[in-house]
Amino acid sequence: TGVQTCALPIFDVTSTNETTVLAKISSVDGTIIWQKVISDASYDITPGSLAYASGYVYQTVNRSLTGSDTYTIVSKYNATTGALVWQRKLNAPADTVQRSRSIDVDSSNNVYVAVYDVTNTNGYVVKYNSSGAIQWQKKIAGFEYTNFISVAYDNLVLTSHDSSTAIIMKLNPSTGAIIWQRYLGELSGGTEFAYSSTTDSAGNIYFVGEGNYGVYGDQLIAKFDTNGNLLRSEEHTSELQSRETIS
């Protein structure tokens, strides 16, 4: 999970206070070139997400104390040396549980992070510039499971869901304003979960999600044009457990 071109996150989930290891692995012989360990004797450290762009590795991890007062750490590393370029702390409101599940980088090395606040059932998208300064922060009210952020070909796309409704939205990369949004329940009448999206060179947006209840739900795949018009949608009954990404 989360494997990128030059870096592999390795997670230790057996210790009392969890440790996250970010390692760059040689594609020739599999040896470790460098690794970064994030751990804390007082806090639980859980993995978030990973992105690679223009010679840098970007990582989010979530730090919490006894399951509450959680915040997200965003880090930028030099992919060649492993040196830390900058690190930022995304604070959550007191006594809340915050999680980051997605990070992406645009062609100008701006960084977009999607987080969700389970306690207050809200999602957030935060944009940093290449130096780590916050450019804007957008609240997605009522959608605590802000799952996936992707940026490509000038399309900044967010997928999210609450307990019953999935949504895909296109944001303005400069301001964070919502350009359009579509509720996926409108497509099949039963979509429950939003997972990921990607954009092609023509600006078309592809979405993958899941509908219905049960151990394994039906997989929903949809294609929108850059203006949010639905071009195609398909629903497939699937027993595959790995159905959360599209590329």
CSV table of C-alpha atoms in Angstrom, one decimal:
chain,number,residue,atom,x,y,z
A,1,THR,CA,0.0,0.0,0.0
A,2,GLY,CA,1.2,3.4,-0.9
A,3,VAL,CA,4.3,2.3,-2.9
A,4,GLN,CA,5.6,5.1,-5.1
A,5,THR,CA,8.4,5.3,-7.7
A,6,CYS,CA,11.3,5.6,-5.3
A,7,ALA,CA,10.1,5.1,-1.7
A,8,LEU,CA,8.4,2.3,0.2
A,9,PRO,CA,6.6,2.9,3.5
A,10,ILE,CA,7.1,0.0,5.9
A,11,PHE,CA,4.8,-0.1,8.9
A,12,ASP,CA,5.4,-1.7,12.3
A,13,VAL,CA,2.0,-2.2,13.9
A,14,THR,CA,3.1,-4.7,16.6
A,15,SER,CA,4.6,-2.3,19.2
A,16,THR,CA,2.6,-0.5,21.8
A,17,ASN,CA,3.6,2.9,20.5
A,18,GLU,CA,3.6,2.4,16.7
A,19,THR,CA,6.5,3.3,14.5
A,20,THR,CA,6.4,4.3,10.8
A,21,VAL,CA,9.5,3.6,8.7
A,22,LEU,CA,9.9,5.3,5.3
A,23,ALA,CA,12.6,3.6,3.2
A,24,LYS,CA,14.0,4.1,-0.2
A,25,ILE,CA,14.6,0.7,-1.8
A,26,SER,CA,17.0,-0.1,-4.6
A,27,SER,CA,15.2,-1.2,-7.7
A,28,VAL,CA,18.3,-3.3,-8.7
A,29,ASP,CA,18.8,-5.5,-5.6
A,30,GLY,CA,16.2,-4.5,-3.1
A,31,THR,CA,18.7,-3.1,-0.6
A,32,ILE,CA,17.7,-0.1,1.6
A,33,ILE,CA,19.3,3.1,0.4
A,34,TRP,CA,18.1,5.2,3.3
A,35,GLN,CA,15.3,5.1,5.8
A,36,LYS,CA,13.5,7.5,8.1
A,37,VAL,CA,11.9,6.4,11.3
A,38,ILE,CA,9.1,8.3,13.0
A,39,SER,CA,8.3,7.1,16.5
A,40,ASP,CA,7.4,8.5,19.9
A,41,ALA,CA,7.5,6.9,23.3
A,42,SER,CA,4.3,8.8,24.4
A,43,TYR,CA,2.2,8.8,21.2
A,44,ASP,CA,0.9,6.3,18.7
A,45,ILE,CA,2.2,6.8,15.2
A,46,THR,CA,0.1,5.5,12.4
A,47,PRO,CA,0.7,5.7,8.6
A,48,GLY,CA,-1.1,8.1,6.4
A,49,SER,CA,-0.1,8.4,2.7
A,50,LEU,CA,2.8,8.9,0.4
A,51,ALA,CA,3.6,10.7,-2.9
A,52,TYR,CA,6.7,11.2,-5.1
A,53,ALA,CA,7.3,14.1,-7.4
A,54,SER,CA,10.3,15.9,-9.0
A,55,GLY,CA,12.9,14.2,-6.8
A,56,TYR,CA,11.1,14.6,-3.5
A,57,VAL,CA,9.1,12.2,-1.3
A,58,TYR,CA,6.0,13.5,0.6
A,59,GLN,CA,4.6,11.6,3.6
A,60,THR,CA,1.8,12.0,6.1
A,61,VAL,CA,1.6,10.2,9.4
A,62,ASN,CA,-1.0,10.5,12.2
A,63,ARG,CA,0.1,11.0,15.8
A,64,SER,CA,-2.4,10.4,18.7
A,65,LEU,CA,-2.4,10.0,22.4
A,66,THR,CA,-4.7,7.2,23.6
A,67,GLY,CA,-6.8,7.5,20.5
A,68,SER,CA,-7.7,11.2,20.9
A,69,ASP,CA,-6.1,14.6,20.3
A,70,THR,CA,-4.9,13.4,17.0
A,71,TYR,CA,-2.9,15.5,14.5
A,72,THR,CA,-1.3,14.9,11.1
A,73,ILE,CA,2.4,15.4,10.3
A,74,VAL,CA,3.2,16.3,6.7
A,75,SER,CA,6.9,15.8,5.7
A,76,LYS,CA,8.9,16.5,2.6
A,77,TYR,CA,12.2,14.6,2.0
A,78,ASN,CA,14.9,14.8,-0.6
A,79,ALA,CA,14.5,11.5,-2.5
A,80,THR,CA,18.2,11.1,-3.2
A,81,THR,CA,19.6,11.6,0.3
A,82,GLY,CA,16.6,11.2,2.5
A,83,ALA,CA,17.2,14.6,4.1
A,84,LEU,CA,14.2,16.3,5.6
A,85,VAL,CA,13.3,19.5,3.6
A,86,TRP,CA,10.4,20.6,5.8
A,87,GLN,CA,7.8,19.2,8.2
A,88,ARG,CA,4.4,20.7,9.1
A,89,LYS,CA,1.9,19.8,11.8
A,90,LEU,CA,-1.8,19.9,11.0
A,91,ASN,CA,-3.6,20.6,14.2
A,92,ALA,CA,-7.0,19.2,14.9
A,93,PRO,CA,-9.5,20.6,17.4
A,94,ALA,CA,-9.0,19.5,21.0
A,95,ASP,CA,-10.4,16.0,21.8
A,96,THR,CA,-10.9,15.0,18.2
A,97,VAL,CA,-9.6,12.2,16.1
A,98,GLN,CA,-8.0,13.4,12.8
A,99,ARG,CA,-6.7,11.1,10.1
A,100,SER,CA,-4.9,11.7,6.7
A,101,ARG,CA,-5.4,9.2,4.0
A,102,SER,CA,-4.2,11.0,0.9
A,103,ILE,CA,-1.5,13.4,-0.4
A,104,ASP,CA,-0.7,14.5,-4.0
A,105,VAL,CA,1.6,17.0,-5.7
A,106,ASP,CA,1.0,19.2,-8.8
A,107,SER,CA,3.5,20.2,-11.5
A,108,SER,CA,4.6,23.3,-9.6
A,109,ASN,CA,5.3,21.1,-6.5
A,110,ASN,CA,2.3,22.4,-4.5
A,111,VAL,CA,1.2,19.8,-2.0
A,112,TYR,CA,-2.4,18.8,-1.3
A,113,VAL,CA,-3.4,16.9,1.7
A,114,ALA,CA,-6.8,15.3,2.5
A,115,VAL,CA,-7.7,14.7,6.1
A,116,TYR,CA,-10.9,13.8,8.0
A,117,ASP,CA,-12.1,14.6,11.4
A,118,VAL,CA,-14.1,11.6,12.7
A,119,THR,CA,-15.3,13.4,15.8
A,120,ASN,CA,-16.9,16.3,14.1
A,121,THR,CA,-17.8,14.4,10.8
A,122,ASN,CA,-15.9,16.9,8.6
A,123,GLY,CA,-13.3,16.6,5.9
A,124,TYR,CA,-10.5,19.0,5.0
A,125,VAL,CA,-8.2,19.7,2.1
A,126,VAL,CA,-5.0,21.7,2.8
A,127,LYS,CA,-2.7,23.2,0.1
A,128,TYR,CA,1.0,23.9,0.8
A,129,ASN,CA,3.4,25.6,-1.6
A,130,SER,CA,6.7,24.0,-2.4
A,131,SER,CA,8.3,25.6,0.7
A,132,GLY,CA,5.7,24.2,3.1
A,133,ALA,CA,3.6,27.4,3.6
A,134,ILE,CA,-0.2,26.9,3.8
A,135,GLN,CA,-2.0,28.5,0.8
A,136,TRP,CA,-5.5,27.6,1.8
A,137,GLN,CA,-7.6,25.1,3.8
A,138,LYS,CA,-11.0,23.9,2.7
A,139,LYS,CA,-13.6,22.4,5.0
A,140,ILE,CA,-15.9,19.7,3.5
A,141,ALA,CA,-18.8,19.7,6.0
A,142,GLY,CA,-20.6,16.5,6.8
A,143,PHE,CA,-18.2,14.2,4.9
A,144,GLU,CA,-15.8,12.9,7.5
A,145,TYR,CA,-14.3,10.2,5.3
A,146,THR,CA,-12.3,12.4,3.0
A,147,ASN,CA,-10.5,9.6,1.3
A,148,PHE,CA,-8.6,10.6,-1.8
A,149,ILE,CA,-7.2,13.8,-3.3
A,150,SER,CA,-5.6,13.8,-6.8
A,151,VAL,CA,-4.2,16.6,-9.0
A,152,ALA,CA,-3.3,16.2,-12.7
A,153,TYR,CA,-3.8,18.3,-15.8
A,154,ASP,CA,-5.2,21.2,-13.8
A,155,ASN,CA,-7.9,19.0,-12.2
A,156,LEU,CA,-7.9,18.9,-8.4
A,157,VAL,CA,-10.4,16.2,-7.5
A,158,LEU,CA,-11.6,15.0,-4.1
A,159,THR,CA,-13.5,11.9,-3.3
A,160,SER,CA,-15.3,11.5,0.0
A,161,HIS,CA,-18.3,9.9,1.8
A,162,ASP,CA,-20.3,10.0,4.9
A,163,SER,CA,-22.1,7.0,6.4
A,164,SER,CA,-24.4,6.6,3.4
A,165,THR,CA,-23.5,9.0,0.5
A,166,ALA,CA,-20.5,9.2,-1.7
A,167,ILE,CA,-19.4,12.3,-3.4
A,168,ILE,CA,-16.8,13.5,-6.0
A,169,MET,CA,-15.9,17.1,-6.4
A,170,LYS,CA,-13.6,19.2,-8.5
A,171,LEU,CA,-11.9,22.1,-6.6
A,172,ASN,CA,-10.1,25.2,-7.8
A,173,PRO,CA,-6.4,24.5,-7.2
A,174,SER,CA,-5.7,28.2,-6.6
A,175,THR,CA,-8.5,28.9,-4.1
A,176,GLY,CA,-9.9,25.6,-2.9
A,177,ALA,CA,-13.4,26.7,-4.1
A,178,ILE,CA,-15.7,23.9,-5.2
A,179,ILE,CA,-16.2,24.1,-9.0
A,180,TRP,CA,-18.7,21.2,-9.2
A,181,GLN,CA,-19.7,18.2,-7.1
A,182,ARG,CA,-21.6,15.0,-7.9
A,183,TYR,CA,-23.3,12.6,-5.5
A,184,LEU,CA,-22.6,9.1,-6.6
A,185,GLY,CA,-25.9,7.8,-5.3
A,186,GLU,CA,-27.5,9.6,-8.2
A,187,LEU,CA,-25.8,7.1,-10.6
A,188,SER,CA,-26.8,3.8,-9.1
A,189,GLY,CA,-29.2,4.6,-6.3
A,190,GLY,CA,-27.1,2.8,-3.8
A,191,THR,CA,-23.5,4.0,-3.8
A,192,GLU,CA,-22.1,4.1,-0.3
A,193,PHE,CA,-18.3,4.5,-0.4
A,194,ALA,CA,-16.0,6.8,-2.5
A,195,TYR,CA,-12.4,5.6,-2.9
A,196,SER,CA,-10.2,7.2,-5.6
A,197,SER,CA,-10.0,9.1,-8.8
A,198,THR,CA,-7.6,9.9,-11.6
A,199,THR,CA,-7.5,12.3,-14.6
A,200,ASP,CA,-6.4,11.7,-18.1
A,201,SER,CA,-4.6,14.2,-20.5
A,202,ALA,CA,-8.0,15.3,-21.9
A,203,GLY,CA,-9.2,16.3,-18.4
A,204,ASN,CA,-11.6,13.4,-18.1
A,205,ILE,CA,-12.0,12.2,-14.5
A,206,TYR,CA,-12.4,8.6,-13.5
A,207,PHE,CA,-13.9,7.5,-10.2
A,208,VAL,CA,-14.0,4.2,-8.4
A,209,GLY,CA,-16.3,3.5,-5.4
A,210,GLU,CA,-18.5,0.9,-3.9
A,211,GLY,CA,-22.2,0.5,-3.4
A,212,ASN,CA,-24.7,-1.6,-1.4
A,213,TYR,CA,-24.2,-3.4,1.9
A,214,GLY,CA,-22.7,-6.8,2.6
A,215,VAL,CA,-19.3,-8.3,3.0
A,216,TYR,CA,-18.4,-7.4,-0.5
A,217,GLY,CA,-20.2,-4.5,-2.2
A,218,ASP,CA,-20.7,-3.8,-5.9
A,219,GLN,CA,-17.9,-1.8,-7.5
A,220,LEU,CA,-18.9,1.4,-9.3
A,221,ILE,CA,-16.7,3.0,-11.9
A,222,ALA,CA,-17.7,6.3,-13.5
A,223,LYS,CA,-16.2,8.7,-16.0
A,224,PHE,CA,-16.9,12.5,-16.0
A,225,ASP,CA,-15.7,15.2,-18.4
A,226,THR,CA,-13.8,18.2,-16.9
A,227,ASN,CA,-17.1,20.0,-16.5
A,228,GLY,CA,-18.6,17.3,-14.4
A,229,ASN,CA,-20.9,15.8,-17.0
A,230,LEU,CA,-21.3,12.0,-16.7
A,231,LEU,CA,-19.9,10.2,-19.7
A,232,ARG,CA,-20.2,6.6,-18.5
A,233,SER,CA,-20.9,4.6,-15.4
A,234,GLU,CA,-20.7,0.8,-14.7
A,235,GLU,CA,-21.5,-1.2,-11.7
A,236,HIS,CA,-19.9,-4.6,-11.2
A,237,THR,CA,-20.5,-7.3,-8.5
A,238,SER,CA,-17.1,-8.0,-7.1
A,239,GLU,CA,-15.6,-10.2,-4.5
A,240,LEU,CA,-12.2,-8.7,-4.9
A,241,GLN,CA,-11.0,-7.1,-1.7
A,242,SER,CA,-8.5,-4.7,-3.4
A,243,ARG,CA,-10.8,-2.4,-5.3
A,244,GLU,CA,-10.0,1.0,-3.8
A,245,THR,CA,-7.7,2.5,-6.4
A,246,ILE,CA,-7.8,3.6,-10.0
A,247,SER,CA,-4.9,4.8,-12.2
